[in-house]
Protein backbone atom coordinates (compact mmCIF):
# COMPACT_ATOMS: atom_id res chain seq x y z
CA MET A 1 67.88 146.66 108.61
CA SER A 2 69.85 146.27 111.85
CA ARG A 3 69.65 143.11 113.92
CA LYS A 4 67.67 144.83 116.67
CA ALA A 5 65.24 146.34 114.16
CA ALA A 6 64.62 142.87 112.73
CA VAL A 7 63.95 141.48 116.22
CA VAL A 8 61.57 144.35 116.99
CA ALA A 9 59.72 143.88 113.69
CA LEU A 10 59.23 140.14 114.24
CA THR A 11 58.20 140.61 117.87
CA ALA A 12 55.72 143.32 116.87
CA LEU A 13 53.86 140.76 114.74
CA ALA A 14 52.60 139.18 117.98
CA PRO A 15 50.65 142.19 119.37
CA ILE A 16 49.50 143.04 115.84
CA SER A 17 48.04 139.52 115.63
CA TRP A 18 46.48 139.89 119.08
CA GLY A 19 44.71 142.99 117.83
CA SER A 20 42.33 140.65 116.01
CA THR A 21 41.32 138.86 119.24
CA TYR A 22 38.40 141.16 120.11
CA PHE A 23 37.00 140.92 116.59
CA VAL A 24 37.25 137.12 116.50
CA THR A 25 35.82 136.80 120.03
CA THR A 26 32.72 138.89 119.33
CA GLU A 27 32.09 137.77 115.75
CA PHE A 28 33.09 134.10 115.63
CA LEU A 29 32.90 132.58 119.12
CA PRO A 30 30.03 131.51 121.41
CA PRO A 31 29.13 134.25 123.93
CA ASP A 32 29.97 134.35 127.63
CA ARG A 33 32.51 131.50 127.72
CA PRO A 34 35.80 133.21 128.68
CA LEU A 35 37.31 130.16 130.39
CA PHE A 36 36.44 127.75 127.60
CA THR A 37 37.74 130.25 125.05
CA GLY A 38 41.01 130.62 126.97
CA LEU A 39 41.30 126.83 127.16
CA MET A 40 40.72 126.36 123.43
CA ARG A 41 43.27 129.03 122.64
CA ALA A 42 46.04 127.66 124.87
CA LEU A 43 45.95 123.89 125.26
CA PRO A 44 45.72 122.74 121.59
CA ALA A 45 48.54 125.11 120.65
CA GLY A 46 50.69 123.95 123.57
CA LEU A 47 50.19 120.28 122.83
CA LEU A 48 51.04 120.86 119.16
CA LEU A 49 54.32 122.57 120.06
CA LEU A 50 55.19 119.82 122.55
CA ALA A 51 54.64 117.23 119.82
CA LEU A 52 56.83 119.18 117.40
CA THR A 53 59.72 119.84 119.79
CA ARG A 54 59.56 116.61 121.86
CA THR A 55 61.26 118.43 124.73
CA LEU A 56 60.06 118.47 128.35
CA PRO A 57 61.26 120.61 131.27
CA ARG A 58 63.89 119.25 133.65
CA GLY A 59 64.61 119.93 137.31
CA ALA A 60 63.63 123.38 138.54
CA TRP A 61 62.17 124.20 135.14
CA TRP A 62 59.04 122.17 135.88
CA GLY A 63 58.17 124.78 138.51
CA LYS A 64 59.37 127.75 136.47
CA ALA A 65 57.41 126.64 133.40
CA ALA A 66 54.30 126.24 135.57
CA VAL A 67 54.68 129.76 137.00
CA LEU A 68 55.32 131.33 133.59
CA GLY A 69 52.45 129.38 132.09
CA ALA A 70 50.10 130.53 134.84
CA LEU A 71 51.14 134.20 134.48
CA ASN A 72 51.37 134.46 130.70
CA ILE A 73 48.52 132.10 129.85
CA GLY A 74 46.57 130.46 132.69
CA ALA A 75 45.54 133.68 134.43
CA PHE A 76 45.97 136.08 131.53
CA PHE A 77 43.67 134.40 128.99
CA PRO A 78 40.55 133.97 131.19
CA LEU A 79 40.88 137.49 132.60
CA LEU A 80 41.43 138.93 129.11
CA PHE A 81 38.35 137.22 127.70
CA LEU A 82 36.28 138.11 130.78
CA ALA A 83 37.18 141.77 130.19
CA ALA A 84 36.42 141.40 126.48
CA TYR A 85 32.98 139.93 127.19
CA ARG A 86 32.01 142.46 129.90
CA LEU A 87 33.48 145.69 128.48
CA PRO A 88 33.27 147.45 125.14
CA GLY A 89 36.41 146.69 123.17
CA GLY A 90 37.69 150.25 123.56
CA VAL A 91 37.41 150.27 127.35
CA ALA A 92 39.05 146.85 127.60
CA ALA A 93 41.92 148.04 125.41
CA VAL A 94 42.49 151.17 127.50
CA VAL A 95 42.50 149.16 130.73
CA GLY A 96 45.00 146.75 129.22
CA SER A 97 47.25 149.53 127.96
CA VAL A 98 48.59 150.20 131.47
CA GLY A 99 50.85 147.15 131.04
CA PRO A 100 54.02 149.17 130.33
CA LEU A 101 53.58 150.97 133.67
CA PHE A 102 53.23 147.64 135.48
CA VAL A 103 56.38 146.38 133.76
CA VAL A 104 58.37 149.45 134.80
CA GLY A 105 57.50 148.82 138.45
CA LEU A 106 57.99 145.05 138.36
CA ALA A 107 61.28 145.34 136.46
CA ALA A 108 62.57 147.69 139.17
CA LEU A 109 61.51 145.21 141.85
CA PHE A 110 62.67 141.92 140.32
CA LEU A 111 65.29 142.85 137.71
CA GLY A 112 66.89 145.84 139.41
CA ASP A 113 66.10 148.06 136.41
CA LYS A 114 65.88 151.60 137.70
CA PRO A 115 62.83 153.39 136.24
CA THR A 116 63.85 156.10 133.79
CA VAL A 117 62.01 159.23 132.80
CA LYS A 118 61.94 157.95 129.23
CA ALA A 119 60.29 154.65 130.25
CA LEU A 120 57.63 156.41 132.31
CA VAL A 121 56.89 159.06 129.68
CA THR A 122 56.63 156.56 126.83
CA ALA A 123 54.39 154.27 128.91
CA VAL A 124 52.02 157.13 129.79
CA ALA A 125 52.06 158.43 126.20
CA ALA A 126 51.24 154.96 124.86
CA ALA A 127 48.26 154.61 127.23
CA PHE A 128 47.06 158.11 126.32
CA GLY A 129 47.33 157.39 122.61
CA VAL A 130 45.40 154.14 122.99
CA SER A 131 42.67 155.96 124.93
CA LEU A 132 42.25 158.43 122.06
CA VAL A 133 42.01 155.59 119.58
CA VAL A 134 39.40 153.42 121.28
CA LEU A 135 37.66 155.20 124.15
CA LYS A 136 34.36 156.80 123.23
CA ALA A 137 32.20 159.19 125.22
CA GLY A 138 29.62 157.45 127.38
CA ALA A 139 31.45 154.10 127.29
CA ALA A 140 30.01 151.75 129.90
CA LEU A 141 32.20 150.79 132.84
CA ASP A 142 31.68 147.39 134.44
CA VAL A 143 33.57 146.96 137.74
CA ILE A 144 34.23 143.26 137.24
CA GLY A 145 35.31 143.86 133.65
CA VAL A 146 37.69 146.67 134.65
CA LEU A 147 39.24 144.59 137.44
CA ALA A 148 39.62 141.64 135.06
CA GLY A 149 41.34 143.89 132.52
CA LEU A 150 43.74 145.32 135.11
CA LEU A 151 44.58 141.89 136.53
CA SER A 152 45.13 140.43 133.05
CA SER A 153 47.56 143.25 132.28
CA LEU A 154 49.34 142.75 135.61
CA SER A 155 49.59 139.00 134.99
CA MET A 156 51.08 139.45 131.54
CA SER A 157 53.49 142.12 132.83
CA ALA A 158 54.70 139.79 135.58
CA GLY A 159 55.13 137.05 132.98
CA ILE A 160 57.32 139.33 130.86
CA VAL A 161 59.51 140.25 133.83
CA PHE A 162 59.99 136.68 135.05
CA THR A 163 60.65 135.49 131.50
CA LYS A 164 63.49 138.03 131.43
CA ARG A 165 64.67 137.01 134.91
CA TRP A 166 64.82 133.27 134.23
CA GLY A 167 65.64 133.14 130.51
CA ARG A 168 65.46 129.55 129.29
CA PRO A 169 67.48 126.38 129.89
CA GLU A 170 70.63 125.84 127.89
CA GLY A 171 69.95 123.87 124.73
CA VAL A 172 66.19 124.48 124.82
CA GLY A 173 64.70 126.54 121.99
CA ALA A 174 62.09 129.27 122.25
CA LEU A 175 59.55 127.01 120.52
CA ALA A 176 59.82 124.39 123.28
CA LEU A 177 59.56 127.04 126.01
CA THR A 178 56.45 128.41 124.33
CA GLY A 179 54.94 124.92 124.26
CA TRP A 180 55.66 124.42 127.98
CA GLN A 181 53.93 127.65 128.91
CA LEU A 182 50.88 127.17 126.68
CA THR A 183 50.39 123.62 127.95
CA ALA A 184 50.86 124.60 131.60
CA GLY A 185 48.50 127.54 131.19
CA GLY A 186 45.90 125.40 129.43
CA LEU A 187 46.05 122.82 132.24
CA VAL A 188 45.45 125.61 134.77
CA ILE A 189 42.34 126.70 132.87
CA LEU A 190 40.99 123.19 132.17
CA PRO A 191 39.42 122.35 135.57
CA LEU A 192 38.20 125.91 136.10
CA ALA A 193 36.41 125.90 132.75
CA PHE A 194 34.46 122.74 133.58
CA LEU A 195 33.77 123.64 137.22
CA ILE A 196 32.58 127.19 136.53
CA GLU A 197 31.13 127.05 133.01
CA GLY A 198 30.10 123.41 132.81
CA ALA A 199 30.15 121.27 129.69
CA PRO A 200 31.51 122.76 126.46
CA PRO A 201 28.93 124.58 124.32
CA ALA A 202 27.66 123.20 121.05
CA LEU A 203 30.10 124.38 118.42
CA THR A 204 29.33 125.40 114.86
CA GLY A 205 31.74 125.51 111.95
CA THR A 206 32.17 129.24 112.54
CA HIS A 207 33.09 128.63 116.18
CA LEU A 208 35.63 125.95 115.24
CA ALA A 209 37.21 128.21 112.63
CA GLY A 210 37.50 131.00 115.20
CA TYR A 211 39.09 128.71 117.78
CA ALA A 212 41.49 127.25 115.19
CA TYR A 213 42.69 130.72 114.27
CA LEU A 214 43.12 131.75 117.92
CA ALA A 215 44.97 128.55 118.82
CA PHE A 216 47.45 128.36 115.98
CA GLY A 217 47.92 131.72 114.26
CA ASN A 218 47.01 134.00 117.15
CA THR A 219 48.69 131.91 119.86
CA ALA A 220 51.20 129.22 118.81
CA ILE A 221 53.00 131.36 116.22
CA SER A 222 52.47 134.71 117.91
CA TYR A 223 53.64 133.58 121.34
CA PHE A 224 56.72 131.94 119.85
CA LEU A 225 57.63 135.31 118.29
CA TRP A 226 56.75 137.10 121.54
CA PHE A 227 58.85 134.94 123.89
CA ARG A 228 61.72 134.94 121.40
CA GLY A 229 61.58 138.73 121.31
CA ILE A 230 61.45 139.09 125.10
CA GLU A 231 64.80 137.27 125.32
CA ARG A 232 66.42 139.79 122.99
CA LEU A 233 64.74 143.04 124.08
CA SER A 234 64.50 144.80 127.40
CA ALA A 235 61.29 144.27 129.38
CA SER A 236 60.15 147.86 128.81
CA SER A 237 60.92 147.72 125.06
CA ALA A 238 58.91 144.52 124.67
CA THR A 239 55.87 145.71 126.59
CA LEU A 240 55.82 149.02 124.68
CA LEU A 241 54.99 146.98 121.58
CA GLY A 242 51.67 146.20 123.28
CA PRO A 243 49.87 149.37 122.07
CA LEU A 244 50.09 147.98 118.54
CA SER A 245 47.34 145.55 119.58
CA PRO A 246 44.51 148.07 120.23
CA VAL A 247 45.66 150.16 117.26
CA THR A 248 45.31 147.06 115.07
CA ALA A 249 41.93 146.32 116.65
CA ALA A 250 40.73 149.81 115.75
CA ILE A 251 41.89 149.41 112.15
CA ILE A 252 40.16 146.02 111.89
CA GLY A 253 36.96 147.54 113.31
CA TRP A 254 37.16 150.33 110.74
CA ILE A 255 37.76 147.98 107.80
CA ALA A 256 35.63 144.96 108.77
CA LEU A 257 32.86 146.49 110.87
CA GLY A 258 32.56 149.96 109.42
CA GLN A 259 33.41 151.66 112.72
CA ALA A 260 34.24 155.36 112.63
CA LEU A 261 37.89 156.40 112.55
CA GLY A 262 38.09 160.17 112.84
CA PRO A 263 40.89 162.72 113.37
CA VAL A 264 41.05 162.07 117.13
CA GLN A 265 41.53 158.32 116.58
CA VAL A 266 44.18 158.95 113.93
CA ALA A 267 46.01 161.32 116.30
CA GLY A 268 45.83 158.66 119.04
CA MET A 269 47.33 156.09 116.68
CA ALA A 270 50.19 158.46 115.87
CA ILE A 271 50.88 159.04 119.58
CA ALA A 272 50.72 155.33 120.44
CA VAL A 273 52.97 154.33 117.54
CA ALA A 274 55.43 157.16 118.33
CA ALA A 275 55.63 155.97 121.96
CA THR A 276 56.18 152.41 120.73
CA VAL A 277 59.02 153.51 118.44
CA ALA A 278 60.57 155.71 121.14
CA GLY A 279 60.56 152.73 123.49
CA GLN A 280 62.77 150.78 121.07
CA LEU A 281 65.44 153.44 120.69
CA SER A 282 68.63 152.79 122.63
CA PRO A 283 70.40 155.67 124.38
CA ARG A 284 73.50 156.90 122.61
CA ALA A 285 76.75 155.66 124.05
CA PRO A 286 78.98 158.45 125.36
CA LYS A 287 81.89 159.35 123.11
CA VAL A 288 85.31 158.21 124.26
CA PRO A 289 87.87 161.02 124.18
CA THR A 290 90.68 160.48 121.69
CA ALA A 291 94.21 161.05 122.94
CA LYS A 292 96.62 163.14 120.91
CA THR A 293 98.99 160.97 118.90
CA PHE A 294 102.70 161.26 119.66
CA SER A 295 105.69 159.38 118.35
CA SER A 296 107.15 156.98 120.89
CA ALA A 297 110.17 159.22 121.28
CA GLU A 298 108.03 162.27 122.12
CA LYS A 299 105.87 160.67 124.83
CA THR A 300 106.49 161.57 128.42
CA GLY A 301 105.58 159.21 131.26
CA GLN A 302 102.39 161.20 131.94
CA GLU A 303 101.38 161.02 128.25
CA VAL A 304 101.94 157.25 128.14
CA SER A 305 99.78 156.89 131.23
CA MET A 306 97.02 158.89 129.51
CA ASP A 307 97.15 156.64 126.44
CA LEU A 308 96.87 153.50 128.60
CA GLU A 309 93.82 154.90 130.41
CA VAL A 310 92.06 155.77 127.16
CA SER A 311 92.87 152.31 125.77
CA ALA A 312 91.35 150.69 128.86
CA VAL A 313 88.17 152.75 128.50
CA ARG A 314 87.82 151.70 124.87
CA ARG A 315 88.05 148.03 125.81
């Protein structure tokens, strides 16, 4: 396995893990508490990583960590859970699948990455494949839920682009950067959760187990892999791993909840996965022409000049 393939495989574990979020939210958590759920997912995981790494931001990175935390966590989590509570899982997944298109536009604006036909086609194909997997006829559309889903996707897309733009401070590991963002995002959610939703709900053992899974497996570990992968992949390659999340959600629904998975859904999975794979393929480098070999005695001045030019191109 090549180095890039290994990075892609590890990074892909994050959206695969996130594919379980809808199932855990609907089956294990108290209803109608998107802000509290976002808080419980982010802040405990962030504090744990801060305790493990014992590294705090310095200088301008206090502000950068706050912005990244707000985009990737503080705004994204509440909007994601609001969409999950107000929309059927399939509709929420389709709305969220427009992320690669947002990333293409934002990367052009902030990273100077010119949109390519390949990036646009794979992004549209991924969204189409996801829609075949999860969208059912007669699915209810809630305006607030749709807007929340779109804004959550836009927030996460902006977080990916600015993570690429800023990188991370020298000598600071990806685990510490993940802890900064989760903590900052959790602190953004904390006052909103109490002001809007009031006191925390009474929690059962099932609720606590669901929150523990979201905080540590679904967030602390997954976001470490995600941010580590963003550093090593292009913005469009990273975001095109996102369709693995709704595909995983559909498989979990089929296995755990007995939901139907027919030929159309299988075809949608194939399209979404194919778009994901295509998004990871690098364009082939152009071949460098090879100069004819001469002995030193046979080379004319023009032929020596040609050899020097070819050598420069190779370097």
